[in-house]
XYZ file of C-alpha atoms in Angstrom:
757
model
C 22.950 -68.874 -17.123
C 22.079 -65.597 -15.393
C 18.693 -63.982 -15.475
C 19.985 -61.216 -17.708
C 21.232 -63.686 -20.294
C 18.005 -65.627 -20.247
C 15.624 -62.706 -20.769
C 14.854 -61.212 -24.141
C 16.043 -57.779 -25.195
C 13.698 -54.991 -24.069
C 12.682 -52.219 -26.447
C 13.591 -48.746 -25.208
C 10.768 -46.209 -25.416
C 11.459 -42.514 -26.082
C 10.046 -40.371 -23.292
C 10.369 -37.336 -25.548
C 11.896 -36.168 -28.786
C 13.141 -32.611 -28.657
C 12.749 -31.008 -32.009
C 10.643 -30.180 -35.015
C 11.468 -30.910 -38.639
C 10.782 -27.495 -40.101
C 12.110 -28.418 -43.545
C 8.877 -30.316 -44.317
C 6.593 -27.973 -46.241
C 3.320 -27.490 -44.296
C 4.594 -30.093 -41.831
C 3.151 -28.381 -38.739
C -0.541 -29.250 -38.353
C -3.143 -28.416 -35.719
C -5.618 -31.207 -35.027
C -9.307 -30.210 -35.292
C -9.711 -30.813 -31.546
C -7.462 -27.731 -31.075
C -5.533 -29.512 -28.323
C -2.830 -31.313 -30.279
C -0.074 -30.464 -32.717
C 1.010 -33.010 -35.305
C 4.412 -32.706 -36.965
C 7.160 -34.971 -38.346
C 10.336 -35.853 -36.474
C 12.662 -37.941 -38.608
C 10.825 -41.173 -39.391
C 8.195 -40.651 -36.674
C 5.170 -38.393 -36.287
C 4.962 -36.492 -33.023
C 1.549 -35.865 -31.474
C 2.119 -33.019 -29.018
C -0.503 -32.058 -26.434
C -0.444 -28.302 -25.896
C -1.768 -28.186 -22.321
C 0.344 -30.936 -20.762
C 3.412 -30.937 -23.092
C 2.976 -34.699 -23.467
C 4.187 -36.427 -26.596
C 3.079 -39.624 -28.274
C 4.468 -40.981 -31.517
C 3.221 -42.698 -34.645
C 5.871 -45.183 -35.760
C 5.895 -47.188 -38.958
C 7.911 -45.309 -41.571
C 11.261 -46.658 -42.664
C 12.787 -43.314 -43.634
C 12.378 -39.569 -43.184
C 8.789 -38.281 -43.339
C 8.258 -35.732 -46.113
C 4.591 -34.704 -45.777
C 1.652 -34.876 -43.339
C -2.096 -34.190 -43.562
C -5.096 -34.502 -41.229
C -8.666 -35.227 -42.326
C -11.363 -32.605 -41.800
C -12.939 -34.392 -38.829
C -9.594 -35.341 -37.337
C -10.308 -39.083 -37.395
C -7.335 -39.872 -39.634
C -3.777 -38.729 -40.192
C -1.836 -39.437 -43.390
C 1.925 -39.286 -43.843
C 4.364 -39.891 -46.670
C 8.092 -40.461 -46.658
C 11.233 -40.273 -48.742
C 13.290 -43.338 -49.620
C 16.580 -44.216 -51.225
C 16.945 -43.814 -54.974
C 15.381 -46.715 -56.832
C 13.027 -47.695 -53.982
C 9.372 -46.954 -53.463
C 8.121 -44.663 -50.686
C 5.342 -45.492 -48.221
C 2.118 -43.602 -47.641
C 0.536 -44.532 -44.292
C -2.976 -43.715 -43.040
C -3.332 -43.646 -39.237
C -6.381 -43.885 -36.978
C -6.326 -40.938 -34.574
C -8.111 -42.543 -31.614
C -6.095 -45.750 -31.478
C -2.865 -44.203 -32.852
C -2.569 -47.270 -35.061
C -2.049 -47.798 -38.756
C -5.150 -48.272 -40.928
C -3.496 -48.952 -44.275
C -0.398 -48.206 -46.307
C 0.687 -48.310 -49.906
C 3.946 -47.823 -51.834
C 3.014 -46.750 -55.345
C 5.300 -43.703 -55.507
C 8.974 -43.839 -56.338
C 11.595 -42.305 -54.012
C 9.444 -39.566 -52.418
C 5.878 -38.612 -51.533
C 5.727 -34.872 -52.168
C 2.268 -33.931 -50.854
C -0.956 -35.412 -49.458
C -4.547 -34.279 -49.024
C -7.792 -35.883 -47.833
C -11.065 -35.354 -49.647
C -13.616 -33.381 -47.631
C -15.806 -36.484 -47.066
C -12.715 -38.496 -46.040
C -13.350 -41.238 -48.620
C -10.234 -40.518 -50.666
C -6.611 -39.705 -50.068
C -4.759 -37.950 -52.885
C -0.971 -38.359 -52.964
C 1.554 -36.611 -55.179
C 4.948 -38.150 -55.926
C 8.231 -36.263 -56.045
C 10.235 -35.319 -59.113
C 11.431 -38.927 -59.601
C 7.817 -40.115 -59.662
C 5.642 -37.225 -60.832
C 2.345 -39.104 -60.530
C -0.906 -38.417 -58.687
C -2.616 -41.386 -56.998
C -6.172 -41.422 -55.605
C -6.572 -43.987 -52.822
C -9.970 -45.272 -51.686
C -9.638 -45.484 -47.895
C -12.677 -47.714 -47.241
C -11.855 -50.263 -49.941
C -8.103 -49.952 -49.292
C -7.211 -49.697 -52.965
C -6.015 -47.210 -55.575
C -8.831 -46.271 -57.925
C -6.953 -44.059 -60.404
C -3.732 -42.258 -61.094
C -1.916 -40.292 -63.760
C 1.070 -38.046 -64.444
C 0.653 -34.760 -62.569
C 2.010 -32.293 -65.147
C 2.456 -31.699 -68.833
C 5.849 -32.090 -70.436
C 6.100 -28.350 -71.071
C 5.949 -27.390 -67.379
C 7.945 -28.101 -64.248
C 7.216 -30.425 -61.336
C 4.043 -30.383 -59.253
C 4.777 -29.568 -55.604
C 1.456 -29.393 -53.777
C -2.056 -30.856 -53.766
C -4.992 -29.308 -51.927
C -8.557 -30.601 -51.529
C -11.697 -28.495 -51.754
C -13.878 -27.908 -48.681
C -17.309 -28.817 -50.132
C -16.773 -30.756 -53.334
C -15.056 -34.006 -52.382
C -14.395 -35.175 -55.932
C -12.238 -32.150 -56.801
C -8.739 -31.115 -55.796
C -6.073 -28.682 -56.985
C -2.392 -29.222 -57.766
C 0.294 -26.584 -58.195
C 4.010 -26.296 -58.788
C 6.562 -24.911 -61.200
C 4.551 -23.143 -63.940
C 1.566 -25.440 -63.470
C -1.736 -24.931 -61.668
C -4.443 -27.510 -62.378
C -7.908 -28.500 -61.135
C -8.658 -32.230 -61.021
C -11.942 -34.132 -60.937
C -12.202 -37.753 -59.731
C -14.417 -39.833 -62.048
C -15.126 -42.801 -59.795
C -17.302 -44.681 -62.306
C -14.685 -44.644 -65.051
C -11.772 -44.792 -62.598
C -9.920 -41.916 -64.097
C -8.949 -38.310 -63.436
C -10.172 -35.363 -65.516
C -8.066 -32.219 -65.446
C -8.408 -28.542 -66.334
C -5.505 -26.098 -66.445
C -6.083 -22.739 -64.773
C -6.091 -19.959 -67.345
C -3.316 -17.668 -66.120
C -2.392 -16.188 -69.495
C 1.248 -15.203 -69.782
C 1.834 -15.380 -66.037
C 4.775 -17.672 -65.211
C 5.194 -18.508 -61.576
C 6.354 -21.268 -59.239
C 3.288 -21.818 -57.074
C 3.734 -22.688 -53.378
C 1.138 -22.539 -50.575
C -2.545 -22.857 -51.519
C -5.706 -21.976 -49.588
C -9.346 -22.263 -50.708
C -12.289 -20.319 -49.278
C -14.994 -22.215 -47.391
C -17.478 -22.017 -50.285
C -14.870 -23.293 -52.789
C -15.181 -20.180 -54.956
C -11.760 -18.582 -54.619
C -8.272 -20.075 -54.555
C -5.328 -18.051 -53.199
C -1.885 -19.271 -54.183
C 1.495 -17.978 -53.043
C 4.397 -17.790 -55.468
C 8.171 -17.845 -55.229
C 8.128 -14.462 -57.012
C 6.752 -12.902 -53.824
C 3.173 -12.217 -54.920
C -0.220 -13.902 -54.483
C -2.413 -15.202 -57.292
C -6.203 -15.111 -56.921
C -8.176 -17.703 -58.914
C -11.924 -18.210 -59.409
C -12.363 -22.003 -59.482
C -15.773 -22.042 -61.234
C -16.763 -25.370 -59.681
C -20.355 -26.516 -59.313
C -21.966 -26.372 -55.898
C -23.213 -29.937 -56.421
C -20.466 -32.395 -55.421
C -22.012 -35.147 -57.572
C -22.169 -33.038 -60.725
C -19.755 -33.955 -63.518
C -16.928 -31.625 -64.342
C -18.285 -28.377 -65.785
C -17.212 -26.689 -68.987
C -16.153 -23.452 -67.295
C -12.436 -23.324 -66.754
C -10.812 -21.734 -63.674
C -9.698 -18.187 -64.410
C -7.175 -15.731 -63.039
C -8.638 -12.765 -61.139
C -5.370 -11.053 -60.372
C -1.794 -11.236 -59.174
C -1.411 -9.187 -55.995
C 1.439 -7.548 -54.145
C 1.640 -5.288 -51.092
C 0.770 -1.614 -51.450
C 3.346 0.929 -50.284
C 1.574 4.278 -49.885
C 4.869 6.160 -49.553
C 5.783 5.487 -53.182
C 4.229 6.990 -56.320
C 1.710 5.167 -58.468
C 3.381 2.590 -60.646
C 6.120 1.972 -58.087
C 3.930 1.353 -55.065
C 3.746 -2.457 -55.439
C 6.093 -4.500 -53.252
C 6.691 -8.224 -53.333
C 7.645 -10.455 -50.431
C 11.301 -11.357 -50.302
C 12.219 -14.980 -51.066
C 8.649 -15.821 -51.995
C 5.314 -16.386 -50.273
C 5.805 -19.817 -48.687
C 2.429 -20.284 -46.978
C -0.764 -18.353 -46.330
C -4.028 -18.542 -44.375
C -7.536 -17.193 -44.937
C -9.184 -15.668 -41.843
C -12.980 -15.737 -41.318
C -13.219 -11.981 -42.005
C -11.545 -12.437 -45.396
C -8.126 -11.147 -44.407
C -5.007 -13.122 -45.297
C -2.020 -14.188 -43.208
C 1.119 -14.352 -45.341
C 4.349 -16.153 -44.425
C 7.373 -15.160 -46.504
C 10.772 -16.682 -47.130
C 12.564 -13.921 -45.219
C 10.619 -14.697 -42.027
C 7.982 -11.982 -42.447
C 4.476 -12.707 -41.139
C 1.901 -10.188 -42.278
C -1.859 -9.769 -41.976
C -3.323 -8.111 -45.084
C -6.673 -7.474 -46.710
C -7.642 -6.584 -50.257
C -8.078 -2.947 -51.164
C -11.242 -1.886 -53.009
C -9.304 -0.360 -55.901
C -9.341 -1.117 -59.614
C -6.128 -1.210 -61.620
C -6.452 -0.412 -65.287
C -3.376 -0.042 -67.463
C -1.089 -0.708 -64.522
C 2.501 -1.085 -65.729
C 3.111 -4.403 -63.948
C 1.285 -7.756 -63.924
C 1.407 -7.612 -60.111
C -1.042 -5.107 -58.626
C -0.662 -3.345 -55.238
C -3.939 -4.842 -54.088
C -2.984 -5.846 -50.522
C -2.966 -3.476 -47.556
C -0.841 -4.417 -44.556
C -2.628 -4.481 -41.193
C -0.064 -6.077 -38.871
C 3.428 -7.410 -39.328
C 6.071 -9.390 -37.429
C 9.279 -11.193 -38.277
C 10.943 -14.418 -37.150
C 14.263 -16.031 -37.967
C 14.325 -18.478 -40.863
C 12.142 -19.350 -43.821
C 8.490 -19.856 -42.899
C 7.320 -23.320 -43.955
C 4.030 -23.709 -42.016
C 1.199 -21.478 -40.804
C -1.610 -22.767 -38.577
C -4.257 -21.249 -36.284
C -5.085 -22.795 -32.917
C -8.052 -21.796 -30.744
C -9.061 -19.132 -33.300
C -6.814 -16.440 -31.811
C -3.284 -17.849 -31.860
C -1.116 -18.209 -34.944
C 1.548 -20.921 -34.993
C 4.546 -20.452 -37.275
C 6.946 -23.214 -38.285
C 10.315 -22.312 -39.827
C 13.109 -24.181 -41.568
C 15.253 -23.290 -38.560
C 13.311 -26.063 -36.797
C 11.472 -23.611 -34.556
C 7.781 -23.112 -33.729
C 6.586 -19.642 -32.744
C 3.192 -18.487 -31.443
C 1.645 -15.136 -32.243
C -1.621 -13.596 -31.045
C -3.748 -12.439 -33.984
C -4.937 -9.374 -32.095
C -1.450 -8.045 -31.457
C 1.514 -8.973 -33.628
C 3.920 -6.443 -32.132
C 4.407 -7.834 -28.610
C 3.028 -11.390 -28.557
C 5.681 -13.321 -30.491
C 6.888 -16.266 -28.402
C 9.152 -19.237 -29.131
C 7.349 -22.526 -28.367
C 9.716 -25.244 -29.590
C 13.202 -25.323 -30.989
C 16.019 -27.748 -31.684
C 19.394 -27.974 -33.364
C 19.510 -27.750 -37.146
C 22.867 -29.535 -37.438
C 24.508 -32.550 -35.862
C 24.540 -32.800 -32.058
C 28.241 -33.341 -31.374
C 28.155 -33.801 -27.611
C 25.823 -34.042 -24.621
C 26.680 -33.269 -20.988
C 24.944 -33.469 -17.601
C 26.005 -31.527 -14.502
C 27.559 -33.667 -11.784
C 24.854 -35.581 -9.869
C 22.107 -33.405 -11.355
C 19.606 -34.771 -13.880
C 17.093 -31.918 -14.223
C 19.001 -30.253 -17.067
C 21.463 -31.260 -19.759
C 23.471 -29.419 -22.389
C 24.048 -30.148 -26.067
C 26.635 -28.752 -28.464
C 26.212 -28.210 -32.183
C 26.954 -25.777 -34.990
C 26.981 -22.162 -33.735
C 25.348 -22.929 -30.395
C 25.326 -24.617 -27.021
C 21.874 -25.243 -25.597
C 20.705 -26.229 -22.133
C 17.434 -28.170 -21.875
C 14.999 -28.978 -19.096
C 14.362 -32.717 -18.697
C 11.027 -32.102 -16.961
C 9.531 -29.781 -19.593
C 11.725 -30.838 -22.540
C 12.197 -27.198 -23.477
C 15.174 -25.006 -24.120
C 16.302 -22.934 -21.126
C 19.444 -21.253 -22.430
C 21.114 -20.853 -25.808
C 24.686 -19.649 -26.164
C 25.453 -18.552 -29.718
C 28.918 -18.377 -31.276
C 28.339 -17.448 -34.936
C 30.056 -19.422 -37.709
C 31.745 -21.980 -35.442
C 30.818 -25.405 -34.066
C 31.206 -26.755 -30.552
C 32.567 -30.291 -30.672
C 32.676 -31.040 -26.939
C 31.203 -29.678 -23.703
C 31.513 -30.446 -20.004
C 30.157 -28.940 -16.789
C 32.580 -28.085 -14.013
C 32.055 -30.224 -10.918
C 30.798 -27.246 -8.880
C 28.189 -26.448 -11.564
C 29.367 -22.874 -12.047
C 30.646 -23.044 -15.605
C 30.135 -24.764 -18.952
C 33.443 -25.499 -20.654
C 33.376 -26.070 -24.408
C 35.778 -26.854 -27.251
C 35.271 -25.181 -30.642
C 36.527 -25.813 -34.133
C 38.164 -22.379 -34.298
C 40.734 -23.638 -31.799
C 39.282 -21.742 -28.825
C 38.245 -23.180 -25.458
C 35.380 -21.138 -24.029
C 33.797 -21.218 -20.564
C 30.342 -19.753 -19.945
C 28.105 -19.099 -16.969
C 25.207 -21.598 -16.763
C 22.361 -19.124 -16.099
C 23.052 -16.136 -18.318
C 25.517 -17.652 -20.795
C 28.116 -14.930 -20.278
C 31.685 -15.634 -21.319
C 33.840 -16.341 -18.245
C 37.117 -16.929 -20.065
C 38.417 -17.976 -23.448
C 41.701 -19.654 -24.366
C 42.517 -18.596 -27.948
C 44.610 -20.843 -30.180
C 44.382 -23.677 -27.706
C 44.840 -25.970 -30.738
C 45.948 -24.704 -34.110
C 43.581 -26.859 -36.175
C 40.594 -26.781 -33.873
C 39.652 -28.264 -30.503
C 37.848 -31.592 -30.676
C 37.418 -32.673 -27.033
C 37.687 -31.348 -23.500
C 37.605 -32.719 -19.937
C 37.991 -31.101 -16.516
C 39.223 -32.420 -13.155
C 36.895 -32.649 -10.166
C 38.396 -29.598 -8.450
C 38.073 -27.560 -11.641
C 41.696 -26.392 -11.530
C 42.999 -28.469 -14.422
C 41.656 -28.803 -17.936
C 42.613 -31.373 -20.582
C 41.875 -30.738 -24.260
C 42.389 -32.678 -27.456
C 42.896 -31.230 -30.911
C 42.498 -32.073 -34.554
C 46.279 -31.961 -34.986
C 46.682 -34.872 -32.548
C 47.945 -33.096 -29.441
C 46.661 -33.412 -25.896
C 47.185 -30.240 -23.896
C 46.863 -29.681 -20.161
C 45.788 -26.303 -18.768
C 45.839 -24.747 -15.323
C 42.654 -22.786 -14.618
C 43.089 -19.885 -12.204
C 40.991 -16.897 -11.276
C 42.471 -14.407 -13.704
C 44.643 -16.518 -15.969
C 44.435 -19.812 -17.844
C 47.883 -21.154 -18.645
C 49.195 -24.208 -20.444
C 51.253 -26.558 -18.279
C 51.921 -29.413 -20.701
C 51.689 -30.698 -24.262
C 51.341 -34.449 -24.702
C 52.346 -35.346 -28.269
C 52.152 -38.914 -29.429
C 49.048 -39.165 -31.589
C 49.277 -38.266 -35.252
C 45.524 -38.321 -35.915
C 42.599 -36.246 -34.588
C 41.760 -36.700 -30.896
C 38.129 -37.823 -30.694
C 37.744 -37.907 -26.910
C 39.593 -37.355 -23.648
C 38.393 -38.736 -20.313
C 39.834 -38.274 -16.807
C 39.529 -41.027 -14.230
C 37.660 -40.467 -10.975
C 40.877 -39.850 -8.999
C 42.197 -37.119 -11.349
C 45.453 -39.052 -11.785
C 45.100 -40.343 -15.356
C 43.554 -39.291 -18.635
C 42.886 -41.478 -21.675
C 42.836 -40.003 -25.169
C 41.211 -41.780 -28.127
C 42.414 -40.965 -31.624
C 41.559 -41.906 -35.179
C 45.181 -42.982 -35.700
C 44.258 -46.368 -34.184
C 45.573 -45.772 -30.682
C 44.418 -44.813 -27.209
C 47.051 -43.400 -24.876
C 46.844 -43.478 -21.088
C 48.614 -40.435 -19.678
C 49.865 -39.741 -16.172
C 48.157 -36.452 -15.331
C 50.496 -35.695 -12.439
C 53.822 -36.240 -14.206
C 52.467 -35.402 -17.684
C 53.978 -38.530 -19.183
C 52.710 -41.491 -21.149
C 51.892 -44.642 -19.171
C 50.486 -47.080 -21.752
C 49.378 -47.223 -25.380
C 46.422 -49.240 -26.685
C 46.464 -50.279 -30.356
C 43.648 -51.910 -32.315
C 42.477 -52.447 -35.894
C 40.151 -49.455 -35.719
C 39.825 -45.706 -35.603
C 39.031 -45.010 -31.967
C 36.106 -42.640 -31.534
C 35.319 -42.933 -27.814
C 37.110 -44.067 -24.660
C 35.913 -43.905 -21.070
C 37.176 -45.030 -17.668
C 35.188 -47.418 -15.491
C 34.015 -45.530 -12.344
C 36.715 -47.213 -10.224
C 39.364 -46.508 -12.862
C 40.504 -50.127 -13.259
C 39.309 -50.606 -16.838
C 38.738 -48.557 -19.975
C 35.862 -48.983 -22.412
C 36.535 -48.100 -26.063
C 34.586 -47.999 -29.315
C 35.373 -47.114 -32.888
C 35.012 -47.768 -36.570
C 35.457 -51.562 -36.376
C 31.997 -51.890 -34.734
C 33.571 -53.503 -31.654
C 33.424 -52.423 -28.013
C 36.674 -53.161 -26.184
C 37.401 -53.668 -22.483
C 41.003 -52.800 -21.544
C 43.002 -52.951 -18.319
C 44.081 -49.485 -17.233
C 47.054 -51.002 -15.349
C 48.925 -52.319 -18.382
C 46.694 -51.575 -21.422
C 45.927 -55.251 -22.108
C 42.739 -56.335 -23.853
C 40.178 -58.060 -21.615
C 37.178 -58.523 -23.887
C 35.701 -57.464 -27.215
C 31.996 -57.530 -28.056
C 30.232 -56.673 -31.296
C 28.509 -53.365 -30.689
C 26.970 -52.796 -34.112
C 26.000 -54.700 -37.229
C 26.383 -52.114 -39.937
C 28.410 -49.082 -38.932
C 30.919 -47.473 -36.572
C 30.080 -46.762 -32.941
C 30.177 -43.022 -32.342
C 29.386 -42.749 -28.630
C 29.508 -44.735 -25.402
C 28.718 -43.757 -21.815
C 28.427 -45.601 -18.485
C 26.086 -44.977 -15.596
C 27.540 -43.809 -12.288
C 27.996 -47.337 -10.918
C 29.363 -48.882 -14.105
C 26.705 -51.623 -14.105
C 25.307 -50.616 -17.493
C 26.467 -48.541 -20.415
C 24.952 -47.175 -23.610
C 26.366 -47.297 -27.123
C 25.114 -45.716 -30.346
C 26.406 -45.103 -33.838
C 25.837 -44.837 -37.538
C 23.341 -47.729 -37.607
C 20.831 -45.398 -35.827
C 20.278 -47.903 -33.000
C 20.671 -47.132 -29.284
C 21.886 -50.137 -27.280
C 21.910 -50.598 -23.509
C 24.494 -53.106 -22.241
C 25.213 -55.055 -19.085
C 28.861 -54.208 -18.414
C 29.867 -57.383 -16.571
C 28.150 -59.799 -18.959
C 28.865 -57.830 -22.129
C 25.366 -58.450 -23.530
C 22.599 -56.194 -24.807
C 19.671 -55.770 -22.448
C 17.656 -53.084 -24.315
C 17.518 -51.532 -27.777
C 16.042 -48.216 -28.932
C 15.088 -47.526 -32.544
C 13.793 -44.155 -33.690
C 16.558 -41.933 -34.997
C 16.347 -41.103 -38.687
C 20.080 -40.496 -39.158
C 23.430 -41.472 -37.650
C 23.650 -41.039 -33.878
C 26.583 -38.795 -33.001
C 26.349 -38.523 -29.202
C 24.885 -40.372 -26.214
C 24.863 -39.752 -22.482
C 23.575 -41.553 -19.381
C 21.716 -39.366 -16.860
C 23.306 -39.173 -13.388
C 20.253 -40.781 -11.757
C 20.396 -43.642 -14.274
C 16.713 -43.356 -15.214
C 17.027 -42.114 -18.787
C 19.402 -41.736 -21.718
C 19.864 -38.804 -24.056
C 21.064 -39.273 -27.629
C 21.693 -36.803 -30.440
C 21.918 -37.425 -34.167
C 23.411 -35.829 -37.255
C 20.062 -34.304 -38.262
C 19.846 -32.345 -34.985
C 17.310 -34.619 -33.291
C 17.538 -35.202 -29.525
C 15.894 -38.323 -28.102
C 15.282 -38.903 -24.384
C 14.934 -42.647 -23.721
C 13.402 -44.156 -20.590
C 15.630 -46.801 -18.989
C 13.577 -49.831 -17.828
C 13.145 -49.841 -14.054
C 14.984 -53.126 -13.635
C 18.138 -51.450 -14.970
C 18.001 -48.413 -12.695
C 20.813 -47.649 -10.256
C 20.373 -49.610 -7.064
C 18.821 -47.663 -4.179
C 21.811 -47.550 -1.772
C 23.947 -45.889 -4.416
C 21.118 -43.587 -5.468
C 20.734 -42.426 -1.858
C 24.472 -41.943 -1.599
C 24.502 -39.925 -4.831
C 21.592 -37.793 -3.628
C 23.358 -37.214 -0.311
C 26.515 -36.268 -2.173
C 24.501 -33.951 -4.390
C 22.962 -32.203 -1.374
C 26.354 -31.841 0.296
C 27.803 -30.527 -2.921
C 24.996 -28.014 -3.247
C 25.572 -26.874 0.331
C 29.308 -26.566 -0.239
C 28.717 -24.514 -3.369
C 26.394 -22.208 -1.484
C 28.634 -21.777 1.544
C 31.882 -21.340 -0.319
C 30.661 -19.466 -3.376
C 32.543 -16.332 -2.389
C 35.781 -18.261 -1.802
C 35.932 -19.846 -5.242
C 38.036 -18.027 -7.786
C 36.329 -16.474 -10.777
C 37.760 -14.363 -13.584
C 37.507 -10.602 -13.391
C 35.703 -10.455 -16.742
C 32.581 -12.058 -15.278
C 32.527 -11.372 -11.511
C 28.854 -12.276 -11.212
C 29.577 -15.840 -12.285
C 30.254 -16.790 -8.636
C 26.559 -16.403 -7.926
C 25.471 -18.636 -10.804
C 25.057 -22.384 -10.505
C 23.511 -24.751 -12.997
C 21.331 -26.194 -10.230
C 19.422 -22.917 -10.149
C 18.675 -22.978 -13.872
C 15.449 -24.991 -13.813
C 13.800 -22.796 -11.156
C 15.187 -19.559 -12.609
C 13.692 -20.273 -16.040
C 10.445 -21.917 -14.908
C 8.237 -18.987 -15.906
C 10.411 -17.504 -18.636
C 11.029 -18.238 -22.262
C 14.380 -19.400 -23.531
C 17.245 -16.977 -22.996
C 19.649 -16.394 -25.864
C 23.183 -15.154 -25.172
C 25.629 -14.223 -27.914
C 29.309 -14.817 -27.248
C 31.600 -11.828 -27.880
C 34.363 -12.173 -30.441
C 37.680 -13.664 -29.335
C 41.014 -12.351 -30.603
C 42.282 -15.308 -32.619
C 45.673 -13.680 -33.124
C 46.603 -13.887 -29.447
C 48.489 -16.884 -28.105
C 47.770 -18.961 -24.994
C 49.793 -18.318 -21.846
C 52.483 -20.858 -20.905
C 52.969 -21.382 -17.176
C 56.504 -20.127 -16.344
C 56.829 -22.655 -13.526
C 56.754 -25.557 -15.986
C 59.981 -26.853 -17.482
C 59.828 -25.810 -21.140
C 61.750 -28.938 -22.098
C 58.647 -30.944 -21.305
C 56.738 -28.937 -23.921
C 59.173 -29.669 -26.733
C 58.489 -32.248 -29.391
C 59.517 -35.758 -28.473
C 61.094 -36.385 -31.900
C 62.388 -39.851 -31.112
C 59.032 -41.057 -29.859
C 57.167 -39.396 -32.749
C 59.442 -40.918 -35.383
C 59.171 -44.319 -33.772
C 55.369 -44.169 -33.767
C 55.137 -43.025 -37.377
C 57.660 -45.520 -38.796
C 56.123 -48.524 -37.094
C 52.879 -49.327 -38.840
C 49.675 -49.663 -36.912
C 49.272 -53.222 -38.153
C 52.558 -54.322 -36.627
C 51.527 -52.820 -33.310
C 48.222 -54.689 -33.461
C 49.919 -57.982 -34.104
C 52.101 -57.510 -31.039
C 49.091 -56.788 -28.864
C 46.795 -59.539 -30.057
C 49.318 -62.281 -30.840
């Protein structure tokens, strides 16, 4: 038995998680120490240190986190989650200093909607979602629930938010669809007393809530775009029983527009007031559904016989706008406003100057990460592809360096050219696009490269030949020249979508994996088929071993297959997953280890020769769609269907051995020198002549003191057709009818029996 077989499986630790779940209402929180941000990421809570960019994580939830709150002193953090229908959802209380769990309970069904601590930190109030609808008061010291009840009356909608008072720890407020209620905790009788706020005929869906420091006034945002002001009428004595005075409505306020006549000078915020803040001077910060952030204060004007229930009471002082719906507003260090949006972005804004201080702090994909790519022998940056964008990230700062936007389309595959001067991508509109790595300018585009959309792309080491796979099942080979990109071959044998194409290290063969149950090994020089691999699966990924002697495959049957590239025979099969298809595999540069990941949300590191797991990473909250090994072999990057990007640290014992690492570094330096010396000799298209001066290796230093750069791709004429190289025999581009008919008439099962019997 080898040492690898005898040791237990190591747990992979995420070095960083790139992203922010902006869909969680009020999910972005600033810790009272003013040095940390707390926000949910899938089923984990990220604790982000502002000065050092370090991240630590609170792990314990079994599903996506739906709400977060921090106690007034910062000693505790509470979080709630969603769960599958019919199951109960956890609420977990964490100790801040030790980053460990204090207690948990699962009294709510399906979802925990909102949480709040009492001001003395003795109680935690939790509100269930629409499938639960109950309010639970949890005694933290005694670790027990002391009371609970249904949150709303039958004549109103669901409750959406709970908020604790600042002085009176036995009182809290709940709000939602046509309900706004003040609750009092009767500890002796173990019950909750409730008073409905008297709002008259006002019907609103209440959203964000803020209470003044003295607990006198409650400001509530509404989905109608106005703000409701309530006098709570609570006693100053926290131990006093609930008083007879009911909370009353003081007014419903909108923004005053002085350019309009009286009666029409009241404006509401588009798509609702989602969150708000109260500043020490009494002004309000309002975050709207259309991305508007505005600082306002109340005008000293009375409104009698005004023709609308919403009064133009608010005067705008400063205003700014961000992309997306605002879901969180927080203030850090008294002068900086942090804004979280449902576009999974965090912005910072200086309170003194809204007009010129807006800055993007964190961002991530909002849709599935379809592919990940590293430049050749360069681990400081990596690129990800998703819906409408390609993004390049720094591995040292874990921040976005460049974003290339192609509206309305998704990039399914990306690859860096070997010289580092272009990013080549495949898109679902059937276009292959190449961009510069520093500015994101379009170098060239091949329209209608595949008539049903491009699904995969690979490039040879000299960058002169490109191989693409399409949804229609064709593999096409392209010649890349300075001023023209022409098609030199169509390889038609698959009748299902091509999931991946991979070129061997000698640029002589390419393997294509398809969902039709076959992988085809093609001769890249003669543009002919060499071998076909059949299996009882839908192939999703296929990759050559670094020496090109074997091929590693994975697919829907949860098995990882080793195949001989010489004759396509099966060498070994190992079980790569317990409960779902494998969506991605990738080997390190030596082929000693490889990574696999899939729908079961587990990242697995394998010993290639032994075919056994050596490390496992658990943390993704949804199916993993892409995985990539870094060139230096020290970390892994995985992307999931929810847009999350995890960077996993590879244990030191599984790093690339030093001789090879030195050789790779030497090769990298030589390559960098070659790129520098021969930059003017390399051919570049006339549409982007400056691309010759751009290299992805310069990206980290070029963006070190700058915020993320966003480049928008110009429109491509989808009516034009790709160029066919006139030097190629057109007979080779025709349909091989005999071969196609033979493949379609013979069932996949009969082919499998011939291979495995």
